[in-house]
């Protein structure tokens, strides 16, 4: 389906300026890498953790962990033999079973904790921190345990800030002008990723490249980012599409989907409006949600991610006396077949009346097409598009009053003093 919209570039420029000037808009400057001292400290502490720990447990929820997890999984660091220090993620649920699995993994291993909470009072990570801190003290004793706790939190106040100060934990700041879901390019994301051996300079370089190519105010007419932000609002406002589905063919990007959903869901879903962010991983979901995408209610639009193909892909092997009807694919790389599946899906969904948007980010040097450069680009791309889009909806992209509501109700039920 083709929609023609007139993009208002003057309005786009105004919105970008507004976002930059917003007290919570400091994430916009992060790609410029102004805080070199902080970056140097991140690398230095990460080196120490790599030397003394097999695992770093990242304790946080929502924006305090999803960015790091998205990049870590996308780069396949958990299965890479070269990863000196693997990451585990805790404090994002209240499941005792999940936490027991983490404790089991840590048995007989060296580990450190990175507790990440801007407010310092979020219940889920606070509980996980207590439990894991106990395990840390049991293994190393109180003094050494304190050397193995790194807190990333508000620079001025809060329970975690105060505890860190009292116990002399190593600390990193969540800058006051950066909210959780916009914080992956601060120490919130960069520190654990550096521990796992991710090239954080390249991540920032990718974000910088996005900023330079997509947000230069005298060249907005060529910006895919502005086109995307305005088109999704147009599809919502004019065509009744209130669901956006992020789609790609890369299983390693499952957590990138989660990060993306949190970014858009918490930023836009306010005042009884906003586009509901959903996601699929094809081909898996072509055999489940694919039916709905093709034939279900037409209130959906789809945003595809497309990457450079892997450099040395598997190919379909030859087989004597084959019965599987695959001989016509003999010798073909899986990347080529996957690319055809993507084109076919685009065509099929187009004829099914779905508006599609393709975001193509190519790093031709990267072995797997998905690299730090690509991820940095996409992170900044979606953060900015989301902030512009939320402004078009007339809502504040940087608050989350709805999330606070459940916390208050839970505190009441649990009998927290003062609630
Ligand atoms: O994006 C956000 O602001 C939220 O998702 C927070 O990151 C999340 O609620 C965790 O908050 P905190 O870092 O204060 O523990």
CSV table of C-alpha atoms and ligand atoms in Angstrom, one decimal:
chain,number,residue,atom,x,y,z
A,1,UNK,CA,0.0,0.0,0.0
A,2,UNK,CA,1.4,3.4,-0.9
A,3,UNK,CA,0.6,6.5,1.1
A,4,UNK,CA,1.7,9.9,0.1
A,5,UNK,CA,2.2,12.4,2.8
A,6,UNK,CA,3.6,16.0,2.8
A,7,UNK,CA,6.3,16.2,5.4
A,8,UNK,CA,6.5,19.4,7.3
A,9,UNK,CA,10.3,19.9,7.5
A,10,UNK,CA,9.9,23.2,9.3
A,11,UNK,CA,7.9,21.4,12.1
A,12,UNK,CA,10.5,18.6,12.2
A,13,UNK,CA,13.3,21.2,12.8
A,14,UNK,CA,11.3,22.9,15.5
A,15,UNK,CA,10.6,19.5,17.2
A,16,UNK,CA,14.3,18.6,17.1
A,17,UNK,CA,15.2,21.9,18.7
A,18,UNK,CA,12.5,21.4,21.4
A,19,UNK,CA,13.9,17.9,22.2
A,20,UNK,CA,17.4,19.3,22.5
A,21,UNK,CA,16.3,22.0,24.9
A,22,UNK,CA,14.1,19.7,27.0
A,23,UNK,CA,15.5,19.2,30.6
A,24,UNK,CA,15.3,15.5,29.9
A,25,UNK,CA,16.9,15.8,26.4
A,26,UNK,CA,20.5,15.4,27.4
A,27,UNK,CA,20.7,11.9,25.7
A,28,UNK,CA,20.7,13.9,22.4
A,29,UNK,CA,24.3,15.0,23.1
A,30,UNK,CA,25.6,11.5,24.1
A,31,UNK,CA,26.8,10.5,20.6
A,32,UNK,CA,29.2,13.4,20.6
A,33,UNK,CA,31.2,11.6,23.3
A,34,UNK,CA,31.8,14.9,25.2
A,35,UNK,CA,32.3,13.1,28.5
A,36,UNK,CA,35.7,11.5,27.7
A,37,UNK,CA,36.7,11.2,31.4
A,38,UNK,CA,33.5,9.1,32.1
A,39,UNK,CA,34.3,6.9,29.0
A,40,UNK,CA,37.9,6.4,30.3
A,41,UNK,CA,36.6,5.4,33.7
A,42,UNK,CA,34.1,3.0,32.2
A,43,UNK,CA,36.9,1.2,30.3
A,44,UNK,CA,39.2,1.1,33.3
A,45,UNK,CA,36.6,-0.4,35.7
A,46,UNK,CA,35.5,-2.8,33.0
A,47,UNK,CA,39.1,-4.0,32.6
A,48,UNK,CA,39.3,-4.8,36.3
A,49,UNK,CA,35.9,-6.6,36.2
A,50,UNK,CA,37.2,-8.7,33.2
A,51,UNK,CA,40.3,-9.6,35.2
A,52,UNK,CA,38.4,-10.7,38.4
A,53,UNK,CA,35.0,-12.0,37.2
A,54,UNK,CA,33.6,-14.7,34.9
A,55,UNK,CA,30.2,-13.0,35.2
A,56,UNK,CA,28.9,-9.5,35.7
A,57,UNK,CA,25.3,-9.6,37.0
A,58,UNK,CA,23.4,-6.5,35.7
A,59,UNK,CA,20.6,-5.8,38.1
A,60,UNK,CA,18.0,-3.5,36.7
A,61,UNK,CA,14.6,-3.3,35.1
A,62,UNK,CA,13.1,-1.4,32.0
A,63,UNK,CA,15.5,1.2,30.7
A,64,UNK,CA,18.1,0.2,33.2
A,65,UNK,CA,18.8,-3.1,31.5
A,66,UNK,CA,17.1,-3.5,28.2
A,67,UNK,CA,19.6,-1.5,26.1
A,68,UNK,CA,22.6,-3.4,27.4
A,69,UNK,CA,20.8,-6.7,26.9
A,70,UNK,CA,19.7,-5.8,23.4
A,71,UNK,CA,23.3,-5.0,22.2
A,72,UNK,CA,24.8,-8.0,24.1
A,73,UNK,CA,22.5,-10.5,22.5
A,74,UNK,CA,22.5,-8.9,19.1
A,75,UNK,CA,26.3,-9.3,19.0
A,76,UNK,CA,26.1,-12.9,20.3
A,77,UNK,CA,28.4,-12.1,23.2
A,78,UNK,CA,26.9,-14.8,25.4
A,79,UNK,CA,28.0,-17.6,23.1
A,80,UNK,CA,31.3,-16.0,21.9
A,81,UNK,CA,34.4,-17.8,23.4
A,82,UNK,CA,36.3,-14.5,23.3
A,83,UNK,CA,33.9,-12.9,25.8
A,84,UNK,CA,36.0,-12.8,29.0
A,85,UNK,CA,33.2,-11.7,31.3
A,86,UNK,CA,29.7,-12.8,30.5
A,87,UNK,CA,26.6,-10.9,31.5
A,88,UNK,CA,23.6,-12.1,33.4
A,89,UNK,CA,20.5,-10.1,33.9
A,90,UNK,CA,18.6,-10.0,37.2
A,91,UNK,CA,16.0,-7.8,38.9
A,92,UNK,CA,13.8,-7.5,35.9
A,93,UNK,CA,11.1,-9.9,37.3
A,94,UNK,CA,9.9,-11.2,40.7
A,95,UNK,CA,10.4,-14.8,39.7
A,96,UNK,CA,12.2,-16.7,42.4
A,97,UNK,CA,12.9,-19.5,39.8
A,98,UNK,CA,14.8,-17.1,37.5
A,99,UNK,CA,16.9,-15.8,40.3
A,100,UNK,CA,17.7,-19.3,41.5
A,101,UNK,CA,18.9,-20.1,38.0
A,102,UNK,CA,21.3,-17.1,38.2
A,103,UNK,CA,22.6,-18.2,41.6
A,104,UNK,CA,23.2,-21.7,40.2
A,105,UNK,CA,25.1,-20.3,37.2
A,106,UNK,CA,27.3,-18.3,39.6
A,107,UNK,CA,28.2,-21.4,41.8
A,108,UNK,CA,32.0,-21.9,41.7
A,109,UNK,CA,32.5,-18.8,39.5
A,110,UNK,CA,33.9,-15.4,40.1
A,111,UNK,CA,31.4,-12.6,39.8
A,112,UNK,CA,30.6,-8.9,40.3
A,113,UNK,CA,27.4,-7.0,40.5
A,114,UNK,CA,26.4,-3.9,38.6
A,115,UNK,CA,23.2,-2.6,40.2
A,116,UNK,CA,21.5,-0.1,38.0
A,117,UNK,CA,18.6,2.1,39.1
A,118,UNK,CA,18.2,5.8,38.6
A,119,UNK,CA,15.7,6.2,41.3
A,120,UNK,CA,17.4,3.7,43.5
A,121,UNK,CA,14.1,2.5,44.9
A,122,UNK,CA,12.6,0.3,42.2
A,123,UNK,CA,11.4,-2.8,44.1
A,124,UNK,CA,12.3,-5.6,41.6
A,125,UNK,CA,16.0,-4.7,41.3
A,126,UNK,CA,16.3,-3.8,45.0
A,127,UNK,CA,15.1,-7.3,46.0
A,128,UNK,CA,17.4,-9.0,43.5
A,129,UNK,CA,20.3,-6.8,44.7
A,130,UNK,CA,19.7,-7.9,48.3
A,131,UNK,CA,19.7,-11.5,47.4
A,132,UNK,CA,22.7,-11.4,45.1
A,133,UNK,CA,24.6,-9.1,47.6
A,134,UNK,CA,24.1,-11.9,50.2
A,135,UNK,CA,25.6,-14.4,47.8
A,136,UNK,CA,28.5,-12.1,47.1
A,137,UNK,CA,29.3,-11.6,50.8
A,138,UNK,CA,29.0,-15.3,51.4
A,139,UNK,CA,31.6,-16.0,48.8
A,140,UNK,CA,34.0,-13.2,49.2
A,141,UNK,CA,33.4,-11.7,52.7
A,142,UNK,CA,32.1,-8.2,53.3
A,143,UNK,CA,35.2,-6.2,52.4
A,144,UNK,CA,35.9,-7.9,49.1
A,145,UNK,CA,32.2,-7.9,48.2
A,146,UNK,CA,32.2,-4.1,48.4
A,147,UNK,CA,34.9,-4.0,45.8
A,148,UNK,CA,32.8,-6.2,43.5
A,149,UNK,CA,29.7,-3.9,43.6
A,150,UNK,CA,29.4,-1.2,40.9
A,151,UNK,CA,26.3,1.0,41.3
A,152,UNK,CA,24.9,3.1,38.4
A,153,UNK,CA,22.5,5.6,39.8
A,154,UNK,CA,21.4,9.2,40.4
A,155,UNK,CA,24.5,11.3,41.0
A,156,UNK,CA,22.9,13.3,43.9
A,157,UNK,CA,20.3,11.4,45.8
A,158,UNK,CA,18.3,8.2,46.4
A,159,UNK,CA,18.6,5.0,48.4
A,160,UNK,CA,21.2,3.4,46.1
A,161,UNK,CA,23.3,6.6,45.9
A,162,UNK,CA,23.3,6.7,49.7
A,163,UNK,CA,24.2,3.1,50.2
A,164,UNK,CA,27.0,3.4,47.6
A,165,UNK,CA,28.5,6.4,49.4
A,166,UNK,CA,28.4,4.7,52.8
A,167,UNK,CA,30.0,1.5,51.5
A,168,UNK,CA,32.4,3.0,49.1
A,169,UNK,CA,31.1,1.1,46.0
A,170,UNK,CA,32.4,2.1,42.6
A,171,UNK,CA,29.7,4.3,41.0
A,172,UNK,CA,28.6,5.6,37.7
A,173,UNK,CA,26.1,8.3,37.0
A,174,UNK,CA,22.7,8.1,35.3
A,175,UNK,CA,22.8,11.8,34.2
A,176,UNK,CA,19.9,13.8,35.6
A,177,UNK,CA,18.8,14.9,32.1
A,178,UNK,CA,18.6,11.3,30.7
A,179,UNK,CA,15.6,9.0,31.4
A,180,UNK,CA,16.0,5.2,31.7
A,181,UNK,CA,14.9,4.3,28.3
A,182,UNK,CA,17.1,6.8,26.6
A,183,UNK,CA,20.1,5.8,28.7
A,184,UNK,CA,21.8,3.0,26.8
A,185,UNK,CA,24.6,5.3,25.6
A,186,UNK,CA,25.4,6.3,29.2
A,187,UNK,CA,27.2,4.1,31.8
A,188,UNK,CA,23.8,2.3,32.2
A,189,UNK,CA,24.5,0.5,28.9
A,190,UNK,CA,28.1,1.2,28.2
A,191,UNK,CA,29.7,-0.1,31.4
A,192,UNK,CA,28.2,-3.7,31.3
A,193,UNK,CA,28.8,-3.8,27.5
A,194,UNK,CA,32.4,-2.8,27.9
A,195,UNK,CA,32.8,-5.6,30.5
A,196,UNK,CA,31.5,-8.0,27.9
A,197,UNK,CA,34.0,-6.8,25.3
A,198,UNK,CA,31.7,-4.7,23.2
A,199,UNK,CA,33.5,-1.9,21.4
A,200,UNK,CA,31.7,1.0,23.0
A,201,UNK,CA,33.5,3.6,20.9
A,202,UNK,CA,32.1,2.1,17.8
A,203,UNK,CA,28.6,2.0,19.3
A,204,UNK,CA,28.9,5.8,19.9
A,205,UNK,CA,30.4,6.3,16.5
A,206,UNK,CA,27.3,4.6,15.0
A,207,UNK,CA,25.0,6.9,17.0
A,208,UNK,CA,27.1,9.9,15.9
A,209,UNK,CA,26.8,8.8,12.3
A,210,UNK,CA,23.0,8.7,12.7
A,211,UNK,CA,23.0,12.1,14.2
A,212,UNK,CA,25.1,13.6,11.5
A,213,UNK,CA,23.4,12.0,8.5
A,214,UNK,CA,19.8,12.1,9.7
A,215,UNK,CA,19.5,15.2,11.9
A,216,UNK,CA,21.4,18.0,10.3
A,217,UNK,CA,18.9,20.8,10.2
A,218,UNK,CA,19.8,22.0,6.7
A,219,UNK,CA,19.3,18.6,5.2
A,220,UNK,CA,16.2,17.1,6.8
A,221,UNK,CA,14.6,16.5,3.3
A,222,UNK,CA,17.0,13.5,3.0
A,223,UNK,CA,16.4,12.1,6.5
A,224,UNK,CA,14.9,8.6,6.7
A,225,UNK,CA,14.5,9.3,10.4
A,226,UNK,CA,12.2,12.3,9.9
A,227,UNK,CA,10.3,10.4,7.2
A,228,UNK,CA,9.8,7.5,9.5
A,229,UNK,CA,8.7,9.6,12.5
A,230,UNK,CA,6.2,11.6,10.5
A,231,UNK,CA,4.9,8.6,8.5
A,232,UNK,CA,4.1,6.6,11.5
A,233,UNK,CA,2.2,9.5,13.0
A,234,UNK,CA,0.4,9.9,9.7
A,235,UNK,CA,-0.5,6.3,9.5
A,236,UNK,CA,-2.0,6.5,13.1
A,237,UNK,CA,-3.7,9.8,12.7
A,238,UNK,CA,-5.1,9.5,9.1
A,239,UNK,CA,-5.3,5.8,8.4
A,240,UNK,CA,-6.3,4.4,11.8
A,241,UNK,CA,-3.2,2.2,12.2
A,242,UNK,CA,-2.7,2.0,15.9
A,243,UNK,CA,-0.3,-0.9,16.0
A,244,UNK,CA,3.3,-0.9,14.7
A,245,UNK,CA,5.1,-4.2,14.2
A,246,UNK,CA,8.9,-4.2,14.2
A,247,UNK,CA,10.0,-7.0,11.8
A,248,UNK,CA,13.2,-8.6,10.8
A,249,UNK,CA,14.8,-12.0,10.1
A,250,UNK,CA,17.4,-12.0,12.9
A,251,UNK,CA,16.7,-14.2,16.0
A,252,UNK,CA,19.6,-12.5,17.8
A,253,UNK,CA,17.6,-9.2,17.8
A,254,UNK,CA,14.8,-10.5,20.1
A,255,UNK,CA,16.0,-8.2,22.9
A,256,UNK,CA,16.4,-5.4,20.5
A,257,UNK,CA,12.7,-5.8,19.9
A,258,UNK,CA,12.1,-5.6,23.7
A,259,UNK,CA,14.2,-2.5,24.0
A,260,UNK,CA,12.3,-0.9,21.0
A,261,UNK,CA,8.9,-1.8,22.5
A,262,UNK,CA,9.8,-0.3,25.9
A,263,UNK,CA,11.1,2.9,24.2
A,264,UNK,CA,8.0,3.5,22.2
A,265,UNK,CA,5.5,2.1,24.7
A,266,UNK,CA,6.6,4.1,27.6
A,267,UNK,CA,7.2,7.3,25.6
A,268,UNK,CA,4.0,7.4,23.5
A,269,UNK,CA,1.3,5.5,25.3
A,270,UNK,CA,-0.3,8.3,27.3
A,271,UNK,CA,-3.5,10.3,27.5
A,272,UNK,CA,-5.4,7.3,26.0
A,273,UNK,CA,-3.5,7.5,22.8
A,274,UNK,CA,-0.3,6.3,21.1
A,275,UNK,CA,0.7,3.5,18.7
A,276,UNK,CA,1.0,0.0,20.3
A,277,UNK,CA,4.5,-1.3,19.7
A,278,UNK,CA,4.6,-5.0,18.8
A,279,UNK,CA,7.3,-7.1,17.2
A,280,UNK,CA,8.0,-10.3,15.2
A,281,UNK,CA,11.0,-12.3,14.3
A,282,UNK,CA,10.7,-13.9,10.9
A,283,UNK,CA,10.8,-16.7,9.6
A,284,UNK,CA,9.5,-18.0,13.0
A,285,UNK,CA,6.6,-15.6,13.2
A,286,UNK,CA,5.7,-16.0,9.5
A,287,UNK,CA,4.3,-19.4,10.7
A,288,UNK,CA,2.3,-17.9,13.6
A,289,UNK,CA,1.6,-14.1,13.5
A,290,UNK,CA,2.2,-14.1,9.7
A,291,UNK,CA,-1.4,-15.2,9.2
A,292,UNK,CA,-2.7,-12.2,11.1
A,293,UNK,CA,-0.3,-9.8,9.4
A,294,UNK,CA,-1.5,-11.0,6.0
A,295,UNK,CA,-5.2,-11.3,6.7
A,296,UNK,CA,-6.2,-9.9,10.1
A,297,UNK,CA,-7.5,-6.5,11.0
A,298,UNK,CA,-6.0,-3.7,8.9
A,299,UNK,CA,-5.0,-1.5,11.8
A,300,UNK,CA,-1.3,-2.4,11.6
A,301,UNK,CA,1.8,-1.1,9.8
A,302,UNK,CA,5.1,-2.9,9.7
A,303,UNK,CA,8.7,-1.5,10.1
A,304,UNK,CA,11.3,-3.8,8.6
A,305,UNK,CA,15.0,-3.8,9.5
A,306,UNK,CA,17.4,-4.9,6.8
A,307,UNK,CA,21.1,-5.5,7.2
A,308,UNK,CA,24.2,-6.4,5.1
A,309,UNK,CA,24.4,-10.2,4.6
A,310,UNK,CA,26.7,-12.3,6.7
A,311,UNK,CA,30.1,-12.7,5.0
A,312,UNK,CA,30.5,-16.5,5.3
A,313,UNK,CA,27.0,-18.0,5.5
A,314,UNK,CA,26.1,-21.6,5.4
A,315,UNK,CA,25.0,-22.9,2.0
A,316,UNK,CA,22.5,-25.6,1.1
A,317,UNK,CA,24.5,-28.8,0.6
A,318,UNK,CA,24.2,-31.2,-2.3
A,319,UNK,CA,22.5,-34.5,-1.5
A,320,UNK,CA,22.5,-37.7,-3.6
A,321,UNK,CA,19.1,-39.2,-4.3
A,322,UNK,CA,17.4,-36.4,-2.5
A,323,UNK,CA,13.7,-36.6,-1.8
A,324,UNK,CA,13.2,-33.1,-0.2
A,325,UNK,CA,12.8,-31.2,-3.5
A,326,UNK,CA,15.5,-28.8,-2.5
A,327,UNK,CA,17.9,-29.5,-5.4
A,328,UNK,CA,17.1,-26.1,-7.0
A,329,UNK,CA,18.6,-24.4,-4.0
A,330,UNK,CA,21.9,-26.5,-4.0
A,331,UNK,CA,24.9,-24.3,-3.2
A,332,UNK,CA,22.8,-21.2,-2.4
A,333,UNK,CA,23.8,-19.3,0.7
A,334,UNK,CA,21.2,-19.0,3.5
A,335,UNK,CA,21.6,-15.2,3.4
A,336,UNK,CA,20.3,-15.2,-0.2
A,337,UNK,CA,17.3,-17.3,0.7
A,338,UNK,CA,16.6,-15.2,3.7
A,339,UNK,CA,16.8,-12.0,1.6
A,340,UNK,CA,14.2,-13.5,-0.9
A,341,UNK,CA,12.0,-14.4,2.1
A,342,UNK,CA,12.2,-10.7,3.2
A,343,UNK,CA,11.3,-9.5,-0.3
A,344,UNK,CA,8.5,-12.0,-0.6
A,345,UNK,CA,7.1,-11.0,2.8
A,346,UNK,CA,7.2,-7.3,1.8
A,347,UNK,CA,5.3,-8.1,-1.4
A,348,UNK,CA,2.7,-10.3,0.3
A,349,UNK,CA,2.0,-7.8,3.1
A,350,UNK,CA,1.8,-5.0,0.6
A,351,UNK,CA,-0.9,-6.9,-1.4
A,352,UNK,CA,-2.6,-7.7,1.9
A,353,UNK,CA,-3.0,-3.9,2.5
A,354,UNK,CA,-0.2,-3.4,5.1
A,355,UNK,CA,1.9,-0.2,4.9
A,356,UNK,CA,5.5,-1.2,5.2
A,357,UNK,CA,8.6,0.9,6.1
A,358,UNK,CA,12.1,-0.5,5.5
A,359,UNK,CA,15.0,0.8,7.5
A,360,UNK,CA,18.2,-0.4,5.8
A,361,UNK,CA,21.4,-0.1,7.8
A,362,UNK,CA,24.5,-1.5,6.1
A,363,UNK,CA,27.9,-2.2,7.6
A,364,UNK,CA,29.6,-4.0,4.7
A,365,UNK,CA,32.8,-4.5,6.8
A,366,UNK,CA,30.9,-6.5,9.6
A,367,UNK,CA,31.1,-10.2,9.5
A,368,UNK,CA,27.4,-10.6,10.5
A,369,UNK,CA,25.9,-7.4,9.1
A,370,UNK,CA,24.9,-6.4,12.7
A,371,UNK,CA,27.8,-4.6,14.3
A,372,UNK,CA,28.3,-2.0,17.0
A,373,UNK,CA,28.2,0.7,14.3
A,374,UNK,CA,24.8,-0.6,13.1
A,375,UNK,CA,23.4,-0.9,16.6
A,376,UNK,CA,24.6,2.5,17.7
A,377,UNK,CA,23.0,4.0,14.6
A,378,UNK,CA,19.7,2.2,15.2
A,379,UNK,CA,19.6,3.1,18.9
A,380,UNK,CA,19.9,6.8,18.2
A,381,UNK,CA,17.6,6.6,15.2
A,382,UNK,CA,14.8,5.1,17.2
A,383,UNK,CA,15.3,7.3,20.3
A,384,UNK,CA,15.1,10.4,18.2
A,385,UNK,CA,12.2,9.2,16.0
A,386,UNK,CA,10.4,8.2,19.2
A,387,UNK,CA,10.8,11.6,20.8
A,388,UNK,CA,9.7,13.4,17.6
A,389,UNK,CA,6.7,11.1,17.2
A,390,UNK,CA,5.6,11.5,20.9
A,391,UNK,CA,5.7,15.2,20.4
A,392,UNK,CA,3.5,14.9,17.3
A,393,UNK,CA,1.1,13.0,19.5
A,394,UNK,CA,1.2,15.9,21.9
A,395,UNK,CA,2.6,13.8,24.8
A,396,UNK,CA,5.8,14.1,26.9
A,397,UNK,CA,8.2,11.5,25.5
A,398,UNK,CA,10.3,11.5,28.7
A,399,UNK,CA,7.8,10.7,31.6
A,400,UNK,CA,6.0,7.5,32.5
A,401,UNK,CA,3.2,8.3,34.9
A,402,UNK,CA,1.4,5.0,34.1
A,403,UNK,CA,4.4,2.9,35.4
A,404,UNK,CA,4.3,4.8,38.7
A,405,UNK,CA,0.6,3.9,39.2
A,406,UNK,CA,1.3,0.1,39.5
A,407,UNK,CA,4.2,0.7,41.9
A,408,UNK,CA,1.9,2.7,44.3
A,409,UNK,CA,-0.8,0.0,44.2
A,410,UNK,CA,1.8,-2.7,44.8
A,411,UNK,CA,3.4,-0.8,47.7
A,412,UNK,CA,-0.1,-0.5,49.3
A,413,UNK,CA,-0.7,-4.2,48.9
A,414,UNK,CA,2.7,-5.1,50.4
A,415,UNK,CA,2.2,-2.7,53.3
A,416,UNK,CA,5.1,-0.4,52.6
A,417,UNK,CA,5.2,2.3,55.2
A,418,UNK,CA,3.7,5.6,53.9
A,419,UNK,CA,1.4,4.0,51.3
B,1,LIG,O1,12.6,4.2,31.0
B,1,LIG,C1,12.4,4.4,32.2
B,1,LIG,O2,12.5,5.4,32.8
B,1,LIG,C2,12.0,3.2,33.1
B,1,LIG,O3,11.8,2.0,32.3
B,1,LIG,C3,13.0,2.9,34.1
B,1,LIG,O4,14.2,2.7,33.5
B,1,LIG,C4,12.6,1.7,35.0
B,1,LIG,O5,11.3,1.9,35.5
B,1,LIG,C5,13.6,1.5,36.1
B,1,LIG,O6,13.7,2.6,36.9
B,1,LIG,P1,15.0,2.9,37.9
B,1,LIG,O7,16.2,3.0,37.0
B,1,LIG,O8,14.6,4.1,38.6
B,1,LIG,O9,15.0,1.7,38.8
